Short mmCIF file of C-alpha atoms and ligand atoms in Angstrom, two decimals:
data_model
loop_
_atom_site.label_atom_id
_atom_site.label_comp_id
_atom_site.label_asym_id
_atom_site.label_seq_id
_atom_site.Cartn_x
_atom_site.Cartn_y
_atom_site.Cartn_z
CA MET A 1 -20.07 -55.80 73.97
CA ASP A 2 -23.34 -53.86 74.10
CA LEU A 3 -25.05 -54.16 70.74
CA VAL A 4 -28.30 -52.51 69.62
CA LEU A 5 -30.38 -53.99 66.80
CA LEU A 6 -32.42 -51.19 65.24
CA GLY A 7 -35.08 -51.65 62.59
CA ALA A 8 -38.77 -51.38 61.82
CA PRO A 9 -41.33 -54.01 62.89
CA GLY A 10 -40.63 -57.10 60.81
CA ALA A 11 -37.08 -56.02 59.86
CA GLY A 12 -35.71 -59.18 61.45
CA LYS A 13 -34.37 -57.96 64.81
CA GLY A 14 -35.61 -61.00 66.71
CA THR A 15 -34.50 -63.40 63.97
CA GLN A 16 -30.99 -61.96 63.86
CA ALA A 17 -30.67 -61.64 67.66
CA SER A 18 -31.32 -65.39 67.97
CA LEU A 19 -28.69 -66.20 65.33
CA LEU A 20 -26.01 -64.18 67.10
CA GLY A 21 -25.79 -66.63 70.01
CA GLU A 22 -22.65 -68.33 68.74
CA ILE A 23 -20.54 -65.30 67.86
CA LEU A 24 -21.86 -63.19 70.74
CA PRO A 25 -22.79 -65.38 73.71
CA LEU A 26 -24.68 -62.59 75.46
CA PRO A 27 -28.26 -62.36 76.74
CA ARG A 28 -30.78 -60.92 74.32
CA VAL A 29 -32.95 -58.25 75.88
CA SER A 30 -36.08 -57.71 73.79
CA SER A 31 -38.40 -55.09 75.26
CA GLY A 32 -41.31 -56.57 73.27
CA ASP A 33 -40.63 -60.05 74.67
CA LEU A 34 -40.37 -58.61 78.21
CA PHE A 35 -43.78 -56.95 77.80
CA ARG A 36 -45.31 -60.15 76.38
CA ALA A 37 -43.87 -62.20 79.28
CA ALA A 38 -45.26 -59.68 81.79
CA LEU A 39 -48.65 -59.93 80.11
CA ALA A 40 -48.58 -63.74 80.14
CA ASN A 41 -47.98 -63.50 83.90
CA GLN A 42 -50.84 -60.97 84.19
CA THR A 43 -48.61 -58.47 86.03
CA GLU A 44 -49.63 -54.82 86.39
CA LEU A 45 -46.81 -53.87 83.98
CA GLY A 46 -48.01 -56.37 81.40
CA LEU A 47 -51.62 -55.23 81.60
CA LYS A 48 -50.59 -51.57 81.28
CA ALA A 49 -48.36 -52.33 78.27
CA LYS A 50 -51.09 -54.34 76.52
CA VAL A 51 -53.22 -51.23 76.02
CA TYR A 52 -50.44 -49.61 73.96
CA MET A 53 -49.28 -52.77 72.20
CA ASP A 54 -52.77 -53.61 70.96
CA ARG A 55 -52.96 -50.14 69.38
CA GLY A 56 -49.49 -50.42 67.85
CA GLU A 57 -48.30 -47.47 69.95
CA LEU A 58 -45.13 -47.28 72.00
CA VAL A 59 -45.40 -48.01 75.70
CA PRO A 60 -44.48 -44.78 77.60
CA ASP A 61 -40.75 -44.23 78.09
CA GLU A 62 -40.79 -44.26 81.90
CA ILE A 63 -42.41 -47.73 82.00
CA THR A 64 -40.12 -49.14 79.29
CA ILE A 65 -36.90 -47.66 80.66
CA GLY A 66 -37.69 -48.91 84.20
CA MET A 67 -38.34 -52.42 82.91
CA VAL A 68 -35.12 -52.57 80.85
CA ALA A 69 -33.06 -51.03 83.70
CA GLU A 70 -34.28 -53.78 86.00
CA ARG A 71 -33.46 -56.49 83.45
CA ILE A 72 -29.92 -55.31 82.67
CA SER A 73 -29.05 -55.03 86.35
CA GLN A 74 -29.22 -58.83 86.56
CA PRO A 75 -25.93 -60.77 86.74
CA ASP A 76 -26.22 -62.41 83.30
CA CYS A 77 -26.06 -58.94 81.71
CA ALA A 78 -22.76 -58.02 83.41
CA HIS A 79 -20.62 -58.54 80.30
CA GLY A 80 -22.86 -57.08 77.63
CA VAL A 81 -26.28 -57.36 76.05
CA ILE A 82 -27.88 -57.71 72.63
CA PHE A 83 -30.70 -55.14 72.69
CA ASP A 84 -33.63 -56.01 70.41
CA GLY A 85 -36.29 -53.31 70.04
CA PHE A 86 -34.79 -51.01 72.68
CA PRO A 87 -34.14 -48.09 72.53
CA ARG A 88 -36.99 -46.86 70.38
CA THR A 89 -37.05 -43.14 71.20
CA VAL A 90 -34.30 -40.56 71.69
CA ALA A 91 -35.24 -40.39 75.40
CA GLN A 92 -34.72 -44.17 75.66
CA ALA A 93 -31.36 -43.91 73.89
CA GLN A 94 -30.23 -41.22 76.33
CA ALA A 95 -31.45 -43.33 79.26
CA LEU A 96 -29.51 -46.31 77.91
CA ASP A 97 -26.34 -44.19 77.74
CA ASP A 98 -26.88 -43.23 81.41
CA LEU A 99 -27.63 -46.79 82.53
CA LEU A 100 -24.60 -48.27 80.78
CA GLY A 101 -22.43 -45.32 81.81
CA ARG A 102 -23.13 -46.06 85.47
CA MET A 103 -21.82 -49.59 84.83
CA GLY A 104 -18.69 -48.23 83.10
CA ARG A 105 -20.03 -49.33 79.72
CA LYS A 106 -21.41 -47.77 76.57
CA VAL A 107 -23.25 -48.78 73.42
CA ASP A 108 -20.48 -50.26 71.26
CA LEU A 109 -22.33 -50.83 68.00
CA VAL A 110 -25.77 -50.23 66.48
CA ILE A 111 -26.87 -52.35 63.54
CA TYR A 112 -29.66 -50.77 61.53
CA ILE A 113 -31.48 -53.46 59.54
CA ARG A 114 -32.99 -51.61 56.57
CA VAL A 115 -36.17 -53.07 55.00
CA SER A 116 -38.83 -51.31 52.89
CA THR A 117 -42.46 -51.11 54.03
CA PRO A 118 -44.02 -53.58 51.51
CA VAL A 119 -41.48 -56.24 52.54
CA LEU A 120 -42.09 -55.53 56.24
CA LEU A 121 -45.83 -56.08 55.79
CA GLU A 122 -45.31 -59.35 53.95
CA ARG A 123 -43.03 -60.62 56.67
CA LEU A 124 -45.33 -59.66 59.52
CA ALA A 125 -48.31 -61.30 57.81
CA GLY A 126 -46.51 -64.65 57.55
CA ARG A 127 -44.88 -64.69 60.97
CA TRP A 128 -45.52 -67.42 63.53
CA THR A 129 -43.89 -67.32 66.98
CA CYS A 130 -43.06 -69.88 69.67
CA PRO A 131 -44.82 -68.90 72.92
CA LYS A 132 -42.09 -70.61 74.94
CA CYS A 133 -38.72 -69.51 73.48
CA GLY A 134 -39.85 -66.57 71.31
CA ARG A 135 -38.26 -68.03 68.15
CA VAL A 136 -39.92 -66.69 65.01
CA TYR A 137 -40.77 -68.53 61.84
CA HIS A 138 -42.18 -67.46 58.51
CA ARG A 139 -44.63 -69.47 56.43
CA LEU A 140 -42.45 -68.95 53.30
CA TYR A 141 -39.00 -67.77 54.36
CA SER A 142 -38.15 -69.81 57.44
CA PRO A 143 -40.78 -72.50 57.95
CA GLU A 144 -40.76 -74.82 60.93
CA LYS A 145 -39.91 -78.51 60.32
CA VAL A 146 -43.23 -79.88 61.59
CA GLN A 147 -46.05 -77.56 60.58
CA GLY A 148 -47.38 -75.47 63.47
CA GLU A 149 -44.77 -76.66 65.99
CA CYS A 150 -41.56 -75.03 67.32
CA ASP A 151 -38.47 -76.97 66.15
CA ASP A 152 -36.82 -76.52 69.56
CA CYS A 153 -39.68 -76.61 72.10
CA HIS A 154 -42.24 -78.76 70.19
CA VAL A 155 -45.12 -76.56 71.37
CA PRO A 156 -47.78 -75.05 69.06
CA LEU A 157 -46.81 -71.76 67.37
CA TYR A 158 -49.09 -68.72 67.55
CA GLN A 159 -49.63 -65.43 65.71
CA ARG A 160 -49.08 -62.32 67.83
CA ASP A 161 -52.12 -60.25 68.87
CA ASP A 162 -50.49 -57.12 67.43
CA ASP A 163 -50.04 -58.72 64.00
CA THR A 164 -53.40 -57.59 62.62
CA PRO A 165 -53.13 -55.57 59.36
CA GLU A 166 -54.23 -52.29 61.05
CA THR A 167 -51.79 -52.64 63.94
CA GLN A 168 -48.93 -53.63 61.65
CA SER A 169 -49.36 -50.45 59.61
CA ARG A 170 -49.65 -48.34 62.74
CA ARG A 171 -46.47 -49.88 64.18
CA ILE A 172 -44.56 -49.08 61.02
CA ALA A 173 -45.87 -45.47 61.06
CA VAL A 174 -44.89 -45.13 64.73
CA TYR A 175 -41.45 -46.48 63.87
CA LEU A 176 -40.97 -43.86 61.15
CA GLU A 177 -42.12 -41.03 63.45
CA GLN A 178 -40.51 -41.94 66.75
CA THR A 179 -37.73 -44.49 66.20
CA ALA A 180 -36.22 -43.62 62.80
CA PRO A 181 -34.61 -40.46 64.35
CA LEU A 182 -32.33 -42.85 66.24
CA GLN A 183 -30.54 -43.59 62.96
CA ALA A 184 -29.19 -40.01 62.96
CA PHE A 185 -28.62 -40.10 66.74
CA TYR A 186 -26.29 -43.08 66.45
CA ARG A 187 -24.79 -42.14 63.07
CA GLU A 188 -23.61 -38.81 64.54
CA ARG A 189 -21.89 -40.79 67.29
CA GLY A 190 -20.13 -43.00 64.74
CA LEU A 191 -21.88 -46.13 66.03
CA LEU A 192 -24.34 -46.95 63.24
CA VAL A 193 -23.74 -49.66 60.65
CA GLU A 194 -26.51 -50.16 58.11
CA VAL A 195 -27.17 -53.61 56.64
CA ASN A 196 -29.46 -54.53 53.77
CA GLY A 197 -32.23 -56.45 55.53
CA GLU A 198 -33.89 -57.53 52.28
CA GLN A 199 -31.39 -60.31 51.67
CA ASP A 200 -32.10 -63.81 52.91
CA ILE A 201 -31.73 -64.46 56.64
CA GLN A 202 -28.23 -66.01 56.43
CA ALA A 203 -26.89 -63.19 54.20
CA VAL A 204 -28.15 -60.57 56.67
CA HIS A 205 -26.55 -62.57 59.48
CA ALA A 206 -23.22 -62.68 57.60
CA ASP A 207 -23.24 -58.88 57.18
CA ILE A 208 -23.99 -58.39 60.88
CA VAL A 209 -21.17 -60.76 61.86
CA LYS A 210 -18.76 -58.76 59.64
CA ALA A 211 -19.83 -55.51 61.31
CA ILE A 212 -19.29 -57.01 64.78
CA GLN A 213 -15.86 -58.32 63.82
CA LYS A 214 -14.89 -54.93 62.43
CA ALA A 215 -16.10 -53.15 65.58
CA ARG A 216 -14.01 -55.53 67.67
CA GLY A 217 -10.99 -54.88 65.46
CA GLU A 218 -10.93 -58.49 64.23
CA ALA A 219 -10.18 -59.47 60.64
CA ALA A 220 -13.42 -60.36 58.83
P1 AP5 B 301 -41.63 -55.80 69.38
O1 AP5 B 301 -41.94 -57.11 69.92
O2 AP5 B 301 -40.27 -55.27 69.53
O3 AP5 B 301 -42.11 -55.74 67.88
P2 AP5 B 301 -41.61 -54.89 66.64
O4 AP5 B 301 -40.57 -53.86 66.79
O5 AP5 B 301 -42.88 -54.43 66.06
O6 AP5 B 301 -40.76 -55.86 65.84
P3 AP5 B 301 -41.15 -57.28 65.46
O7 AP5 B 301 -40.89 -58.19 66.60
O8 AP5 B 301 -42.54 -57.23 64.90
O9 AP5 B 301 -40.14 -57.53 64.24
P4 AP5 B 301 -38.65 -58.05 64.22
O10 AP5 B 301 -37.79 -56.95 63.68
O11 AP5 B 301 -38.24 -58.67 65.51
O12 AP5 B 301 -38.77 -59.15 63.07
P5 AP5 B 301 -38.76 -60.75 63.17
O13 AP5 B 301 -37.38 -61.23 63.43
O14 AP5 B 301 -39.85 -61.22 64.07
O15 AP5 B 301 -42.63 -54.72 70.04
C1 AP5 B 301 -44.01 -54.96 70.14
C2 AP5 B 301 -44.70 -53.80 70.87
O16 AP5 B 301 -44.18 -53.69 72.20
C3 AP5 B 301 -44.48 -52.41 70.26
O17 AP5 B 301 -45.39 -52.15 69.22
C4 AP5 B 301 -44.70 -51.52 71.49
O18 AP5 B 301 -46.05 -51.38 71.79
C5 AP5 B 301 -44.05 -52.33 72.59
N1 AP5 B 301 -42.62 -52.02 72.74
C6 AP5 B 301 -41.58 -52.88 72.55
N2 AP5 B 301 -40.41 -52.27 72.78
C7 AP5 B 301 -40.71 -50.99 73.11
C8 AP5 B 301 -39.92 -49.86 73.44
N3 AP5 B 301 -38.57 -49.91 73.46
N4 AP5 B 301 -40.56 -48.69 73.74
C9 AP5 B 301 -41.91 -48.62 73.75
N5 AP5 B 301 -42.71 -49.64 73.43
C10 AP5 B 301 -42.13 -50.83 73.11
O19 AP5 B 301 -39.10 -61.13 61.63
C11 AP5 B 301 -40.41 -60.90 61.11
C12 AP5 B 301 -40.79 -62.04 60.16
O20 AP5 B 301 -39.94 -61.98 59.01
C13 AP5 B 301 -40.59 -63.46 60.75
O21 AP5 B 301 -41.61 -64.27 60.27
C14 AP5 B 301 -39.22 -63.91 60.19
O22 AP5 B 301 -39.16 -65.32 60.03
C15 AP5 B 301 -39.19 -63.20 58.84
N6 AP5 B 301 -37.85 -62.75 58.43
C16 AP5 B 301 -36.91 -62.16 59.22
N7 AP5 B 301 -35.81 -61.86 58.49
C17 AP5 B 301 -36.08 -62.27 57.20
C18 AP5 B 301 -35.33 -62.21 55.96
N8 AP5 B 301 -34.09 -61.69 55.90
N9 AP5 B 301 -35.92 -62.71 54.85
C19 AP5 B 301 -37.17 -63.24 54.90
N10 AP5 B 301 -37.93 -63.31 56.02
C20 AP5 B 301 -37.38 -62.83 57.17
MG1 MG B 302 -39.17 -58.95 67.38
#
């Protein structure tokens, strides 16, 4: 299955992608994580992307599409992918259709995680991330067991560079301008399922699992 998780910054795409491991044992391809990994390795791609990320702007389509195309051509992606944060523009969505089409595949389901702006801002402000595995925590809603340390990797958590108040607001505005049109793009194709992202993490997960089961024709 090729599944797209769509939603604004802080909607819970990364959180939900991590939880899907059991029901959907597929690699998670997060364009944001790929850019952050490239930056950590000081590659040309990472340094180029940083300029846009620090401003809360989207990295240009040709850079992003090339990076994702390279990632999904790897053998672990042969049976499907959970896309987190990609596509984010109509041009990226069309490119994804082409890329998957060449592999005899298509986007099977798009889950739109709906969350209002005040809740998004609160979530982003309290987020802490593991630099090693990318797992995200929240000071109030999903705290780590030992303060400041990843439950799985036992390394210190950090706050992302693009989680300053100005950049958070800019990212949400960019989402509304450039990514929200994808809701209509996928709804018209009969692929979009909307879930209420303002429930607690497990309730959102349960709704996503139901949508996946329905798309696969399984009884919920
Ligand atoms: P990216 O890394 O994708 O960031 P984003 O879209 O801004 O989304 P976030 O990762 O901030 O939010 P999330 O939805 O994953 O929420 P999370 O699960 O962490 O992109 C970063 C940058 O890279 C972009 O700005 C752009 O520059 C560039 N980029 C990336 N992809 C690109 C593309 N395709 N094209 C061009 N440029 C691209 O949850 C947030 C917090 O809330 C956490 O603390 C979590 O614990 C908590 N939380 C989650 N769910 C709940 C819940 N139900 N209840 C309570 N708390 C919750
Ligand atoms: Mg994320």
